[in-house]
Amino acid sequence: MAIILGIESSCDESAAALIGSDRTILAHRLAGQEDAHRPYGGVVPEIAARAHVQILSPLIEAALKDAKLTLDDVDAIAATAGPGLIGGVMVGLVTAKALAMAAGKPLIAVNHLEGHALSPRLADASLEFPYLLLLVSGGHCQILRVDGVGQYRRLATTIDDAAGEAFDKTAKILGLGYPGGPKVEALAKTGDAKAVPLPRPLLGSAEPHFSFAGLKSAVLRASQSGTYRREDIAASFQQAVVDCLIDRLEKALSASAQESEMPRTLVVAGGVAANGAIRAALEALASRHAMGFVAPPLWLCTDNAAMIGWAGAERFALGLTDPLDIAARPRWPLDPAAEAARGAGVKA
Ligand code: KG4
Ligand code: ZN
C-alpha cells in the first residue's frame, strides 16, 4: 500500500491528511479560519494566505502523529496547486515542495477540482469510471463526464456565479453570516419554498449551462421589499437552486442520451453537495433515469485534504508525479478543451 500526504490550502481551510492507496484514511486534520474572516463577511485572500502559513506546518505534524507515521513512511506528497486563491495555494504547494525535497519523496501537484471529482471514489470503492459528475462548490458549478484520472469532458458550466456563491450571498443578505451554505439550509427547513416568487435562470434553455447571478439579485430585492419572512426566502431560494440544477442535468442527460456510452452513474461532489435538499433531488433524478447515485459523506464534500491525498494516490498509482519547479495556478480547468460558455466570467 502506498501512503500519500495530502495538503489543501486553496481557500479558507488549512488541511492535511494521510491516505492509503487502499482507501484507508490514516489521518485527516482540518483547521477552518472562520473567525479570522467572519468580520469581513467572506474570505479575505491575504488573511487566508497568512493563516495557512501559521497553521499548515503544525497541522501536518499533527496528522503524521495521528497516523503514527513519519515523513519517511510516506510514498509521495500531494498538494493542491490550483485553482484557488493564489496566495494560499502557493503556501501549500511550497510547503509540499520543501517536504518533498527534504525527505526525497515525489511531489504530486493536484488540481483542487480533481480532488473534488475523485473524492467519491475514496468513500465508495465500487464507483468506477465513467460517471456523470455535478461539481458544485463555492467557485464552480459544472457538469462533467469523468472518464478516468485526468480525463474530464465539461458538458456545462456557470455563465456567471457558482451555486455556492449564491448560497453565501443569500446568507449575507439574510444576515446569517459566513460561511453561508449550511446556515441557509438550516433556515430553509422552517420556511415555505413556494412563498417567494424567484426566477430559475436559464431554465429550459438549449445548452445545459447554469446562471445564478439573477437569482442572487432577486433574493436581494425580495429581502429589501420587507414583504417576506427570512425563512421563506431561504426555502424559496434553495428550491430555485434545486430546480435549476435538476433542469440543467436533465438537459445534459437528454443530450448525452444520443451518445452510445452514457455513464450509468450520477455523482455529486463539492461543498454544495453537502446540502440535503440537493442530494435528495439528485437521488430522485438518478432513479428516474435508472442511474446509480453516489454522493460522498458530508465531511468529504467541503474542502479537505483527504480528497487531495486520494487524488494524489490515484495519480501516483499511474506514475503521475510532478517536477519540483511546477507553478501554482489561480485558474486550472479540468477540461482545457472546453469552450468558454456564453457570457461566462470564466471561473475555470
Ligand atoms: O468545495 P468547497 O468547500 O470550497 C470550494 O472549493 O469552493 O465549497 C464551499 C461552498 C460554499 O459556498 C458553501 O456555502 C457551500 O459550499 N456549502 C453549502 C453547504 N455546505 C457548504 N451550500 C449549501 N448547503 C450546504 N449544506
Ligand atoms: Zn473546493
Coordinates of C-alpha atoms and ligand atoms in Angstrom, one line a residue:
M1 CA 0.0 0.0 0.0
A2 CA 1.3 3.5 -0.9
I3 CA 0.8 6.2 1.7
I4 CA 0.2 9.8 0.4
L5 CA 0.4 13.0 2.4
G6 CA -2.3 15.4 1.1
I7 CA -2.2 19.2 1.7
E8 CA -5.0 21.6 1.0
S9 CA -4.8 25.4 1.2
S10 CA -6.8 26.8 -1.8
C11 CA -9.4 28.8 0.1
D12 CA -10.1 29.2 3.8
E13 CA -9.5 25.6 5.1
S14 CA -6.0 24.5 6.0
A15 CA -5.9 20.7 5.9
A16 CA -3.5 17.8 6.0
A17 CA -4.3 14.1 5.6
L18 CA -2.6 10.7 5.2
I19 CA -4.3 8.4 2.8
G20 CA -3.6 4.9 1.9
S21 CA -3.9 3.7 -1.7
D22 CA -6.3 1.0 -0.3
R23 CA -8.6 3.9 0.7
T24 CA -7.6 3.9 4.4
I25 CA -7.8 7.3 5.9
L26 CA -4.9 7.1 8.3
A27 CA -5.3 10.7 9.5
H28 CA -7.1 13.8 8.4
R29 CA -6.9 17.2 10.1
L30 CA -8.8 20.4 9.2
A31 CA -8.4 23.9 10.6
G32 CA -11.0 26.4 9.4
Q33 CA -10.4 30.1 9.5
E34 CA -14.0 31.3 10.1
D35 CA -13.1 33.5 13.0
A36 CA -10.5 35.4 11.0
H37 CA -12.8 36.0 8.1
R38 CA -16.2 36.5 9.8
P39 CA -15.8 40.3 10.5
Y40 CA -15.5 40.8 6.7
G41 CA -18.5 38.6 5.7
G42 CA -16.3 36.4 3.4
V43 CA -12.9 35.1 2.7
V44 CA -10.1 37.7 2.6
P45 CA -7.3 36.3 0.4
E46 CA -4.4 38.0 2.2
I47 CA -5.7 36.9 5.6
A48 CA -6.2 33.3 4.3
A49 CA -2.6 33.1 3.0
R50 CA -1.2 34.3 6.3
A51 CA -3.3 31.9 8.2
H52 CA -2.1 29.0 6.1
V53 CA 1.5 29.9 6.8
Q54 CA 0.8 29.7 10.6
I55 CA -1.5 26.7 10.6
L56 CA -0.1 24.2 7.9
S57 CA 3.2 23.0 9.3
P58 CA 1.8 22.2 12.8
L59 CA -1.3 20.6 11.1
I60 CA 0.9 18.3 9.0
E61 CA 2.9 17.3 12.1
A62 CA -0.3 16.6 13.9
A63 CA -1.6 14.4 11.1
L64 CA 1.6 12.4 11.0
K65 CA 1.4 11.9 14.7
D66 CA -2.3 10.8 14.5
A67 CA -1.2 8.2 11.9
K68 CA 1.8 7.2 14.0
L69 CA 4.0 7.9 10.9
T70 CA 7.0 10.0 9.9
L71 CA 7.7 11.5 6.6
D72 CA 10.0 8.5 5.8
D73 CA 6.9 6.3 5.8
V74 CA 5.2 8.5 3.2
D75 CA 5.5 7.5 -0.5
A76 CA 4.5 10.8 -2.1
I77 CA 3.4 14.3 -1.1
A78 CA 0.4 15.7 -2.8
A79 CA -0.7 19.4 -2.6
T80 CA -3.4 21.5 -4.2
A81 CA -1.6 23.5 -6.9
G82 CA -4.7 25.4 -8.1
P83 CA -7.3 26.6 -8.9
G84 CA -7.9 28.9 -5.9
L85 CA -6.7 32.0 -4.0
I86 CA -3.2 32.1 -5.3
G87 CA -1.5 33.2 -2.0
G88 CA -2.9 30.2 -0.1
V89 CA -2.2 27.8 -3.0
M90 CA 1.4 28.9 -3.0
V91 CA 1.8 28.4 0.7
G92 CA 0.5 24.8 0.5
L93 CA 2.5 24.0 -2.7
V94 CA 5.7 25.4 -1.4
T95 CA 5.3 23.5 1.9
A96 CA 4.8 20.3 -0.1
K97 CA 7.9 21.1 -2.3
A98 CA 10.1 21.7 0.8
L99 CA 8.9 18.5 2.4
A100 CA 9.4 16.5 -0.8
M101 CA 12.9 17.9 -1.3
A102 CA 13.9 17.3 2.3
A103 CA 12.5 13.8 2.5
G104 CA 13.4 12.8 -1.1
K105 CA 9.8 12.0 -2.0
P106 CA 8.0 12.6 -5.2
L107 CA 5.7 15.7 -5.5
I108 CA 2.2 15.5 -6.9
A109 CA 0.5 18.8 -7.9
V110 CA -3.2 18.2 -7.6
N111 CA -5.9 20.1 -9.3
H112 CA -8.3 21.0 -6.4
L113 CA -11.3 20.3 -8.8
E114 CA -9.8 16.8 -9.5
G115 CA -9.7 16.4 -5.7
H116 CA -13.5 17.0 -5.6
A117 CA -14.1 15.0 -8.7
L118 CA -12.4 11.8 -7.4
S119 CA -13.4 12.2 -3.8
P120 CA -16.5 10.0 -4.2
R121 CA -14.1 7.1 -5.2
L122 CA -12.3 7.4 -1.9
A123 CA -15.6 6.8 0.0
D124 CA -17.0 4.3 -2.4
A125 CA -14.7 1.6 -3.7
S126 CA -17.4 0.3 -6.1
L127 CA -17.6 3.7 -8.0
E128 CA -15.9 3.1 -11.4
F129 CA -15.3 5.3 -14.4
P130 CA -17.1 6.7 -16.3
Y131 CA -19.5 8.7 -14.3
L132 CA -21.5 11.9 -14.8
L133 CA -20.4 14.4 -12.2
L134 CA -22.2 17.5 -10.9
L135 CA -19.4 19.5 -9.3
V136 CA -20.9 22.2 -7.1
S137 CA -18.7 24.3 -4.9
G138 CA -18.0 27.9 -3.8
G139 CA -16.2 28.6 -7.0
H140 CA -17.6 26.2 -9.6
C141 CA -20.8 24.7 -10.9
Q142 CA -20.1 22.2 -13.7
I143 CA -21.4 19.1 -15.2
L144 CA -18.5 16.8 -16.2
R145 CA -18.1 13.4 -17.8
V146 CA -15.4 11.7 -15.8
D147 CA -13.7 9.0 -17.9
G148 CA -10.7 8.4 -15.8
V149 CA -8.0 10.2 -13.7
G150 CA -7.1 13.3 -15.7
Q151 CA -9.8 12.6 -18.2
Y152 CA -12.7 15.1 -18.0
R153 CA -15.1 16.4 -20.5
R154 CA -17.0 19.5 -19.4
L155 CA -20.6 19.4 -20.5
A156 CA -21.8 22.5 -18.7
T157 CA -20.6 25.4 -16.6
T158 CA -21.9 28.5 -15.0
I159 CA -22.0 31.7 -17.1
D160 CA -21.7 33.9 -14.0
D161 CA -21.7 32.8 -10.4
A162 CA -21.3 29.4 -8.8
A163 CA -24.1 27.8 -6.8
G164 CA -22.1 28.1 -3.5
E165 CA -21.5 31.8 -4.2
A166 CA -25.3 32.2 -4.5
F167 CA -25.8 30.4 -1.1
D168 CA -23.1 32.6 0.5
K169 CA -24.6 35.8 -0.9
T170 CA -28.1 34.8 0.2
A171 CA -26.8 34.1 3.7
K172 CA -25.2 37.6 3.7
I173 CA -28.4 39.2 2.5
L174 CA -30.5 37.4 5.2
G175 CA -28.0 38.4 7.9
L176 CA -27.0 34.8 8.5
G177 CA -23.3 35.4 8.4
Y178 CA -20.4 33.4 7.0
P179 CA -20.0 30.6 6.0
G180 CA -23.4 30.7 4.5
G181 CA -24.4 27.4 2.8
P182 CA -25.2 25.4 5.9
K183 CA -27.0 28.3 7.5
V184 CA -29.3 28.9 4.6
E185 CA -30.0 25.2 4.5
A186 CA -30.9 25.1 8.2
L187 CA -33.2 28.2 8.0
A188 CA -34.8 26.8 4.8
K189 CA -36.1 23.8 6.8
T190 CA -38.5 26.1 8.7
G191 CA -39.7 28.1 5.6
D192 CA -42.1 27.7 2.8
A193 CA -40.4 27.1 -0.6
K194 CA -43.4 28.4 -2.5
A195 CA -43.8 31.7 -0.6
V196 CA -41.4 33.9 -2.6
P197 CA -41.5 34.0 -6.4
L198 CA -37.9 33.7 -7.6
P199 CA -36.5 33.2 -11.1
R200 CA -35.0 30.0 -12.4
P201 CA -32.3 31.4 -14.7
L202 CA -31.7 29.6 -18.0
L203 CA -34.4 27.0 -17.2
G204 CA -35.3 25.2 -20.3
S205 CA -32.5 26.8 -22.4
A206 CA -30.8 24.6 -25.0
E207 CA -27.4 24.3 -23.6
P208 CA -27.1 22.9 -20.1
H209 CA -25.3 25.8 -18.6
F210 CA -26.0 27.5 -15.2
S211 CA -26.6 31.0 -14.1
F212 CA -27.1 32.2 -10.6
A213 CA -26.4 36.0 -10.7
G214 CA -30.1 36.9 -11.4
L215 CA -31.3 34.7 -8.7
K216 CA -29.0 36.4 -6.2
S217 CA -30.3 39.8 -7.2
A218 CA -33.9 38.6 -6.9
V219 CA -33.1 37.4 -3.4
L220 CA -31.8 40.9 -2.6
R221 CA -35.0 42.5 -3.9
A222 CA -37.2 40.1 -2.1
S223 CA -35.4 40.8 1.1
Q224 CA -35.4 44.6 0.7
S225 CA -39.1 44.6 -0.1
G226 CA -39.8 43.7 3.5
T227 CA -42.7 41.5 2.4
Y228 CA -41.3 38.1 3.1
R229 CA -40.1 36.1 6.1
R230 CA -36.4 35.2 6.1
E231 CA -37.1 31.5 6.4
D232 CA -39.4 31.7 3.4
I233 CA -36.8 33.5 1.3
A234 CA -34.2 30.9 2.3
A235 CA -36.5 28.0 1.4
S236 CA -37.6 29.6 -1.9
F237 CA -34.0 30.3 -2.8
Q238 CA -32.9 26.8 -2.1
Q239 CA -35.8 25.4 -4.1
A240 CA -34.9 27.6 -7.1
V241 CA -31.3 26.3 -7.0
V242 CA -32.6 22.7 -6.8
D243 CA -34.9 23.4 -9.8
C244 CA -32.0 24.9 -11.8
L245 CA -29.6 22.1 -11.0
I246 CA -32.1 19.4 -11.9
D247 CA -33.3 21.0 -15.1
R248 CA -29.8 21.6 -16.4
L249 CA -28.9 18.0 -15.6
E250 CA -32.0 16.7 -17.4
K251 CA -30.8 18.7 -20.3
A252 CA -27.3 17.3 -20.2
L253 CA -28.7 13.8 -19.9
S254 CA -31.1 14.2 -22.8
A255 CA -28.2 15.5 -24.9
S256 CA -25.8 12.7 -24.0
A257 CA -28.6 10.1 -24.4
Q258 CA -27.8 10.1 -28.1
E259 CA -24.3 9.0 -27.4
S260 CA -23.7 5.3 -27.3
E261 CA -21.9 5.3 -24.0
M262 CA -23.7 7.4 -21.4
P263 CA -22.4 7.0 -17.9
R264 CA -24.8 5.0 -15.8
T265 CA -23.9 6.7 -12.5
L266 CA -24.7 10.2 -11.4
V267 CA -22.2 11.6 -8.9
V268 CA -22.2 14.8 -6.9
A269 CA -19.2 16.5 -5.3
G270 CA -18.0 19.8 -3.9
G271 CA -19.2 21.9 -0.9
V272 CA -22.7 22.4 -2.1
A273 CA -23.1 18.6 -2.4
A274 CA -23.4 18.7 1.5
N275 CA -26.9 20.2 1.0
G276 CA -29.6 17.7 1.9
A277 CA -32.3 19.1 -0.4
I278 CA -29.9 19.0 -3.3
R279 CA -28.8 15.4 -2.6
A280 CA -32.4 14.2 -2.3
A281 CA -33.4 15.8 -5.6
L282 CA -30.3 14.3 -7.4
E283 CA -31.1 10.9 -6.0
A284 CA -34.7 11.2 -7.3
L285 CA -33.3 12.3 -10.7
A286 CA -30.9 9.4 -10.9
S287 CA -33.7 7.0 -10.0
R288 CA -36.0 8.5 -12.8
H289 CA -33.2 7.7 -15.2
A290 CA -32.4 4.3 -13.8
M291 CA -28.9 5.6 -12.9
G292 CA -26.9 4.8 -9.8
F293 CA -26.3 7.7 -7.5
V294 CA -23.2 8.4 -5.4
A295 CA -22.6 11.3 -3.0
P296 CA -19.6 11.4 -0.7
P297 CA -20.2 11.7 3.1
L298 CA -20.7 15.4 4.1
W299 CA -17.3 15.9 5.6
L300 CA -15.7 14.9 2.2
C301 CA -17.9 17.3 0.2
T302 CA -16.5 20.5 1.7
D303 CA -12.8 21.3 1.3
N304 CA -10.5 18.8 3.0
A305 CA -7.1 17.2 2.5
A306 CA -8.3 13.6 2.3
M307 CA -9.6 14.3 -1.2
I308 CA -6.2 15.8 -2.2
G309 CA -4.4 12.8 -0.7
W310 CA -6.7 10.5 -2.6
A311 CA -6.3 12.3 -5.9
G312 CA -2.6 12.0 -5.2
A313 CA -2.9 8.3 -4.6
E314 CA -4.9 7.8 -7.9
R315 CA -2.2 9.8 -9.8
F316 CA 0.7 8.1 -8.0
A317 CA -0.7 4.7 -9.0
L318 CA -0.5 5.8 -12.6
G319 CA 3.1 7.1 -12.2
L320 CA 1.9 10.7 -12.5
T321 CA 4.3 12.8 -10.4
D322 CA 5.4 16.4 -11.0
P323 CA 8.7 18.3 -11.0
L324 CA 9.6 20.5 -8.0
D325 CA 9.5 23.7 -10.1
I326 CA 5.8 23.2 -11.0
A327 CA 3.9 26.5 -10.7
A328 CA 0.8 27.3 -8.7
R329 CA -2.2 28.2 -10.9
P330 CA -5.0 30.5 -9.9
R331 CA -7.1 29.1 -12.8
W332 CA -6.8 25.5 -13.9
P333 CA -9.7 24.0 -15.9
L334 CA -10.3 20.2 -15.7
D335 CA -11.2 20.2 -19.3
P336 CA -8.9 22.7 -21.1
A337 CA -10.5 21.9 -24.4
A338 CA -13.9 23.2 -23.3
E339 CA -15.1 26.4 -24.9
A340 CA -15.9 29.4 -22.7
A341 CA -19.6 29.4 -22.0
R342 CA -21.6 32.3 -23.5
G343 CA -21.3 35.4 -21.2
A344 CA -19.0 33.5 -18.9
G345 CA -16.9 35.2 -16.3
V346 CA -14.9 32.0 -16.9
K347 CA -14.4 30.7 -13.4
A348 CA -12.0 27.9 -14.6
Ligands
KG4_1 O1 -15.9 22.8 -2.1 P1 -16.0 23.9 -1.1 O2 -15.7 23.6 0.4 O3 -15.0 25.1 -1.4 C1 -14.7 25.4 -2.7 O4 -13.9 24.7 -3.4 O5 -15.4 26.4 -3.2 O6 -17.4 24.6 -1.2 C2 -17.7 25.7 -0.4 C3 -19.1 26.1 -0.7 C4 -19.5 27.4 0.0 O7 -20.1 28.3 -1.0 C5 -20.6 26.9 1.0 O8 -21.5 27.9 1.3 C6 -21.2 25.8 0.2 O9 -20.1 25.1 -0.4 N1 -21.9 24.8 1.1 C7 -23.2 24.6 1.1 C8 -23.4 23.7 2.2 N2 -22.3 23.4 2.8 C9 -21.3 24.1 2.2 N3 -24.1 25.1 0.3 C10 -25.4 24.6 0.5 N4 -25.7 23.8 1.5 C11 -24.8 23.3 2.4 N5 -25.2 22.5 3.4
ZN2 ZN -13.4 23.0 -3.0

